[in-house]
Coordinates of N, CA and C in Angstrom, one line a residue:
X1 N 64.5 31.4 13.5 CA 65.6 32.2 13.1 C 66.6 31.4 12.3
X2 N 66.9 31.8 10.8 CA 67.9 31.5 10.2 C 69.2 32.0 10.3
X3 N 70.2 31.1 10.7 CA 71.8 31.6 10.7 C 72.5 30.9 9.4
X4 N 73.1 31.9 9.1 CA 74.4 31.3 7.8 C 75.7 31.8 7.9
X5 N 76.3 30.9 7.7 CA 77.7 31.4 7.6 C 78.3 31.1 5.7
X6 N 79.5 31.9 5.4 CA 79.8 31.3 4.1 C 81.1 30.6 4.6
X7 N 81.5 29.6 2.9 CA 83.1 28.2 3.5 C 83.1 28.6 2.0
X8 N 84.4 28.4 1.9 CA 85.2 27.8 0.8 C 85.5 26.3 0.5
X9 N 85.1 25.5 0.1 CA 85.4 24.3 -0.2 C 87.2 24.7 -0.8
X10 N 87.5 23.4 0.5 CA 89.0 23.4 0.7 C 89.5 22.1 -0.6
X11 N 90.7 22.3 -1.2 CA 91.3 21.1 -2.0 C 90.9 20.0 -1.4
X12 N 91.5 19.7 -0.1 CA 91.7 18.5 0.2 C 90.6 17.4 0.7
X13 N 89.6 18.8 0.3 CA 88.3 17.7 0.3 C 87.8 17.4 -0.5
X14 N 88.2 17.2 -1.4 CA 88.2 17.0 -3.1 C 88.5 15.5 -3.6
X15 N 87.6 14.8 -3.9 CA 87.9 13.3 -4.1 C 88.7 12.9 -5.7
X16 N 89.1 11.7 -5.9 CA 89.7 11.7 -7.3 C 88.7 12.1 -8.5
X17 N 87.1 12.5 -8.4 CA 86.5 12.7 -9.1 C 86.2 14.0 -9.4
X18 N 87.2 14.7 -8.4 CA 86.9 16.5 -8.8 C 85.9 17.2 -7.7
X19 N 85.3 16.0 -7.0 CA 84.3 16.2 -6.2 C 84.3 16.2 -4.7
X20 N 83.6 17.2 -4.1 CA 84.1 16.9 -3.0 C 83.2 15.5 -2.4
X21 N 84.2 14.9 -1.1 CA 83.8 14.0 -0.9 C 83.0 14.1 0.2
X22 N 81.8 12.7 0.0 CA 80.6 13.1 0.6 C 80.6 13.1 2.4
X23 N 82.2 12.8 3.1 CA 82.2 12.8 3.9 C 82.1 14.1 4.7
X24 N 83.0 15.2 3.7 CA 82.9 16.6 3.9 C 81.8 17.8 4.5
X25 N 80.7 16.9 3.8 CA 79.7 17.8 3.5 C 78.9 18.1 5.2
X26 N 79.0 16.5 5.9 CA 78.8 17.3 7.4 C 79.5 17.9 8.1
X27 N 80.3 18.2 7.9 CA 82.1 18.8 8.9 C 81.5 20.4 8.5
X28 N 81.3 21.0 7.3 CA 80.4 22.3 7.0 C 79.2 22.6 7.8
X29 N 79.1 21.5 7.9 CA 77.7 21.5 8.6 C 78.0 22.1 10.2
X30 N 78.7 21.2 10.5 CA 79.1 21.2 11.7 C 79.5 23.0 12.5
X31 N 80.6 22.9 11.3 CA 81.4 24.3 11.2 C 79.8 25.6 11.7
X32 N 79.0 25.6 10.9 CA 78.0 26.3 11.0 C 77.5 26.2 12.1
X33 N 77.1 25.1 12.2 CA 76.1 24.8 14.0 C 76.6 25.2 15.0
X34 N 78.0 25.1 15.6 CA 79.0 25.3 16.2 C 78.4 26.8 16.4
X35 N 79.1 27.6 15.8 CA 79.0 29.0 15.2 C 77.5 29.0 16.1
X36 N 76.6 28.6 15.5 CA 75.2 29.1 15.9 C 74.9 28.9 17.3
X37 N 75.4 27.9 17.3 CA 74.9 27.2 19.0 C 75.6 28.6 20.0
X38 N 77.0 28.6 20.0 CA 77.7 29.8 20.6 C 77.1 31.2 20.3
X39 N 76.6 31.8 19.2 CA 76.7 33.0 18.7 C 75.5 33.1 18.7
X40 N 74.0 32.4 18.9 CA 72.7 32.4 18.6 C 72.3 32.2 20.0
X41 N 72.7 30.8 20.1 CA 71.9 30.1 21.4 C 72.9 30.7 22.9
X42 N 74.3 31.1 22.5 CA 74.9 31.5 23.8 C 75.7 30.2 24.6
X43 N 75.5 29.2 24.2 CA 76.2 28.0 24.9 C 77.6 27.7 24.1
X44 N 78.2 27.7 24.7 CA 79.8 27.9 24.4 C 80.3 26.5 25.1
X45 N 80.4 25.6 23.3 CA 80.5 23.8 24.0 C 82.1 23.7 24.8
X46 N 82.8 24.4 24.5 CA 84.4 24.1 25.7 C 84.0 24.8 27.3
X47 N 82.7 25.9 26.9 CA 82.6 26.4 28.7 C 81.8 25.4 29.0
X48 N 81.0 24.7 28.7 CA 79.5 24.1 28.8 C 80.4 22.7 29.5
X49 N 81.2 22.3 28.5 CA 82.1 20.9 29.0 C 83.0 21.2 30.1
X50 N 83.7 22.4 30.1 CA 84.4 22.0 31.5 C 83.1 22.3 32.8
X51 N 82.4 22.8 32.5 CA 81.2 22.9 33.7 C 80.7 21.4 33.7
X52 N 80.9 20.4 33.3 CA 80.3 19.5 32.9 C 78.8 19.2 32.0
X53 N 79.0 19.9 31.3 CA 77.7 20.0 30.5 C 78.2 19.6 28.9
X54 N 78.0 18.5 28.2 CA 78.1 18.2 27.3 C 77.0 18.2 26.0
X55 N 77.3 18.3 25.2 CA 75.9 18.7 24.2 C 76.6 18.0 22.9
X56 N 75.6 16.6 22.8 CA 76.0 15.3 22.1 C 75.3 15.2 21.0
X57 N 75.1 14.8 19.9 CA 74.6 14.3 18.4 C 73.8 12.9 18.6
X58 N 72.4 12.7 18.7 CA 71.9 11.6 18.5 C 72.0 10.7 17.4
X59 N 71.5 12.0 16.3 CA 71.1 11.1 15.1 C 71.2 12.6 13.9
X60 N 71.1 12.0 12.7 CA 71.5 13.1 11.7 C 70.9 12.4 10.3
X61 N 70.2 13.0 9.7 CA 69.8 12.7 8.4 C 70.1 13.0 7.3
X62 N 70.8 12.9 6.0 CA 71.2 14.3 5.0 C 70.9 13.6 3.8
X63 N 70.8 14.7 3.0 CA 70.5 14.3 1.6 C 71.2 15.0 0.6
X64 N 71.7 14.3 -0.1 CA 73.0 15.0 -1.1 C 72.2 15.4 -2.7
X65 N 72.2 16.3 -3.1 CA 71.8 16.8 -3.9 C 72.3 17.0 -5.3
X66 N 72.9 18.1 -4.8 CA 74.5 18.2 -6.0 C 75.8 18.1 -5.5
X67 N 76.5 18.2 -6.0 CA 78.2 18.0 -5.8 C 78.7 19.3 -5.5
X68 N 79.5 19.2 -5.1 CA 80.4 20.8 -4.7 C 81.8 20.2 -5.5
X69 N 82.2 21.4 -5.6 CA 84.0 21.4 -6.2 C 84.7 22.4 -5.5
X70 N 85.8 22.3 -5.8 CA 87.3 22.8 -4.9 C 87.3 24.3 -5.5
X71 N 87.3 25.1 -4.4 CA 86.9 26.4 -4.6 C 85.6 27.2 -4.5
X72 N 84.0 26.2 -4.6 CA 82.9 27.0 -4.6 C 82.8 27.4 -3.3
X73 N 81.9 28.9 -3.3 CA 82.0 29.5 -2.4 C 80.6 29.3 -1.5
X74 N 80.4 28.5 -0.4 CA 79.1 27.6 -0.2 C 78.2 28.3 1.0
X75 N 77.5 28.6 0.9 CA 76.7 29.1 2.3 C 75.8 28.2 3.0
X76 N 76.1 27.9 4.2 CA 75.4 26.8 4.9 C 74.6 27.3 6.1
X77 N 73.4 26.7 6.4 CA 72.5 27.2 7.3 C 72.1 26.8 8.8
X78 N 71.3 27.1 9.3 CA 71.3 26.6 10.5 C 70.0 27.2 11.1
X79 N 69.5 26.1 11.1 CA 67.7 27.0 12.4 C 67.4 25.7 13.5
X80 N 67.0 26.3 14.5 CA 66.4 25.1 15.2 C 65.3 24.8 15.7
X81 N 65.0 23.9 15.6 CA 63.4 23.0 16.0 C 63.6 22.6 17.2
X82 N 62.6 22.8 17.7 CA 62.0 21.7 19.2 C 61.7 20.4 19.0
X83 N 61.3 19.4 19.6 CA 60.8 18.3 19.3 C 59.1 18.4 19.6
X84 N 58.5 17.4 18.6 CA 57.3 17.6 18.7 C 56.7 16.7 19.7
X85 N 57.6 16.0 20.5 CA 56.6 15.3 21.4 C 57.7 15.6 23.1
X86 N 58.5 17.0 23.1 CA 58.8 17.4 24.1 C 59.6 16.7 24.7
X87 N 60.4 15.7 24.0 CA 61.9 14.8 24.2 C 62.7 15.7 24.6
X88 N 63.8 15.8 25.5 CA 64.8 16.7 25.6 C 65.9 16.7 24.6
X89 N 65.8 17.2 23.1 CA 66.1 17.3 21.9 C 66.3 18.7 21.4
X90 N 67.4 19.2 20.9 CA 67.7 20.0 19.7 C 67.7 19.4 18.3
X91 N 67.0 20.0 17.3 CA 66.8 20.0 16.1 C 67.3 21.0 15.5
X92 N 68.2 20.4 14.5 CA 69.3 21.6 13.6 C 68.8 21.0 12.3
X93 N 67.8 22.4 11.4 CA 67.4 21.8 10.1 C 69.0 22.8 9.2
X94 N 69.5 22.2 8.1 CA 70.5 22.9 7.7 C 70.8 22.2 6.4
X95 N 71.5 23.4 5.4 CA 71.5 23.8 4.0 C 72.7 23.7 3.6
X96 N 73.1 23.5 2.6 CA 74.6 24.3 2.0 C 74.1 24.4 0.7
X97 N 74.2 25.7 0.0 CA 73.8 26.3 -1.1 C 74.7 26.6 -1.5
X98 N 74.7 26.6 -3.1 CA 75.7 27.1 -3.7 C 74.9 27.7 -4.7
X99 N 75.3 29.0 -5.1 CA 74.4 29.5 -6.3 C 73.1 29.6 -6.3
X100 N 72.3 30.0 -5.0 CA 71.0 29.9 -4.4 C 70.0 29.1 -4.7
X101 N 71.2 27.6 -5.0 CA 70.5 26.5 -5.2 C 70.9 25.4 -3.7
X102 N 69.9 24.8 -3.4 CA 70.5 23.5 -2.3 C 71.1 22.6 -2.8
X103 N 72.3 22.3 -2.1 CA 73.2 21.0 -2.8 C 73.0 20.3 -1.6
X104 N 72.7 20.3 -0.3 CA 72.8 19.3 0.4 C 71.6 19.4 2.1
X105 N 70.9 19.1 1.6 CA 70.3 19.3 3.3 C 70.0 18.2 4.4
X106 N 69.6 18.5 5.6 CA 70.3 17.5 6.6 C 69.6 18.3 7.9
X107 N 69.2 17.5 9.1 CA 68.7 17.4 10.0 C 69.8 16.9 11.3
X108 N 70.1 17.5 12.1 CA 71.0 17.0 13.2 C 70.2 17.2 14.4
X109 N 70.3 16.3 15.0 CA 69.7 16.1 16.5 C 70.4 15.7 17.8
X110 N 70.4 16.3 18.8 CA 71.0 16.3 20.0 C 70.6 16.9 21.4
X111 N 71.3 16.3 22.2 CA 70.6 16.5 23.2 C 72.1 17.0 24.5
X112 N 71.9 17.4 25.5 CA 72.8 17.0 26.8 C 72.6 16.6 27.4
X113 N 74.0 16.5 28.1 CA 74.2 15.2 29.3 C 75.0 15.6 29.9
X114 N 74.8 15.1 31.6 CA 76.3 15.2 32.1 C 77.6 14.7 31.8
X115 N 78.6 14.9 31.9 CA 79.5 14.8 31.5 C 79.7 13.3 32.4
X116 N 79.4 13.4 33.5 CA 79.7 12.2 34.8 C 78.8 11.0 34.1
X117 N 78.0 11.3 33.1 CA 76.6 10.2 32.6 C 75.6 10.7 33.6
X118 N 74.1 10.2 32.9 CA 72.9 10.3 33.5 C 72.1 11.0 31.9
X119 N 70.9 11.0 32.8 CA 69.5 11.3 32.1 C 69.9 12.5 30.9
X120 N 69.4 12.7 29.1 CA 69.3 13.5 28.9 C 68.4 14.9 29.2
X121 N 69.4 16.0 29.2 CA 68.4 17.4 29.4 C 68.5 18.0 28.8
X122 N 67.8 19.4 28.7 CA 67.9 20.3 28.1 C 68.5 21.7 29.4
X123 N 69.5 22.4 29.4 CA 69.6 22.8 30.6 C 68.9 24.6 30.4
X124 N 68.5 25.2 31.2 CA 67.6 25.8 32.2 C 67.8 26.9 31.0
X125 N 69.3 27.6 30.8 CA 69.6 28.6 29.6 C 69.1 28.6 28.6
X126 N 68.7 27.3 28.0 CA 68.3 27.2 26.6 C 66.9 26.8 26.6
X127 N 66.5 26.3 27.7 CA 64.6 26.3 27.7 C 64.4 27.5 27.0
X128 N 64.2 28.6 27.2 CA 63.7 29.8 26.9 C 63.3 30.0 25.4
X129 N 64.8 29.6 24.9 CA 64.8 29.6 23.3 C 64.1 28.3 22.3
X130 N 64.5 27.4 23.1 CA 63.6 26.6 22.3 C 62.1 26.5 22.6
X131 N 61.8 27.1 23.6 CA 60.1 27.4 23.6 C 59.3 28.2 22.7
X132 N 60.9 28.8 21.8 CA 60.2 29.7 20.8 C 60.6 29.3 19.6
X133 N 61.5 28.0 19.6 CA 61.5 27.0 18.1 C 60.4 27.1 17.7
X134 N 60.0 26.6 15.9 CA 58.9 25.9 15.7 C 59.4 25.0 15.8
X135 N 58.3 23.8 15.8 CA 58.4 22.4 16.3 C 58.7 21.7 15.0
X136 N 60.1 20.8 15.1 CA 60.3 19.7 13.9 C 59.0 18.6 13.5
X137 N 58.4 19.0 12.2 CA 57.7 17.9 11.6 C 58.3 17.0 10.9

């Protein structure tokens, strides 16, 4: 299942070059996942945290493509993968398009944990759905 939300690229993320700066481009990202995790998957990371359930970022890959500027109007994506060797892992494959072209794509991975520390999981709510990810190649 693909989720998208649309952003406005804000001024102030606009570097001396006109461009936005490449820090920007995961914070959109983010913005979207957020959105999906609550609104798709149901896990709502401020209820999930004060239960003690935290849902953390391992690792993240991205590839910058084209440049954005101050004002385009950008639609950023969101699907999720399983892992293919059954790690207790979320996979967020995700897009920001402008002009139904990709300017940026990127892979985010994460997992939970107790908030107290201990072993990553995946908790009991969200088995269901990722049993029906396709699996990240």
């Amino acid at each position: 299942m693909k989720y998208s939300k649309e952003y406005t690229v804000k001024d102030e993320h606009i570097d001396v070059q006109g461009i936005m700066d490449g820090l920007y481009y995961p914070f959109y990202m983010e913005y979207c996942r957020h959105s999906f995790i609550d609104e798709v998957l149901g896990f709502n990371l401020e209820t999930e945290a004060k239960n003690g359930v935290n849902m953390v970022l391992s690792e993240y890959t991205i590839n910058f493509l084209r440049s954005l500027k101050k004002d385009d109007v950008i639609t950023v994506t969101c699907e999720l993968h399983r892992d293919k060797n059954n790690i207790p892992k979320l996979h967020f494959k995700q897009s920001i398009i402008l002009n139904n072209k990709v300017v940026t794509k990127a892979v985010f991975s994460g997992t939970c944990v107790p908030a107290t520390g201990g072993r990553p999981f995946i908790p009991e709510t969200l088995k269901t759905i990722i049993e029906n990810a396709p699996v990240l190649e």
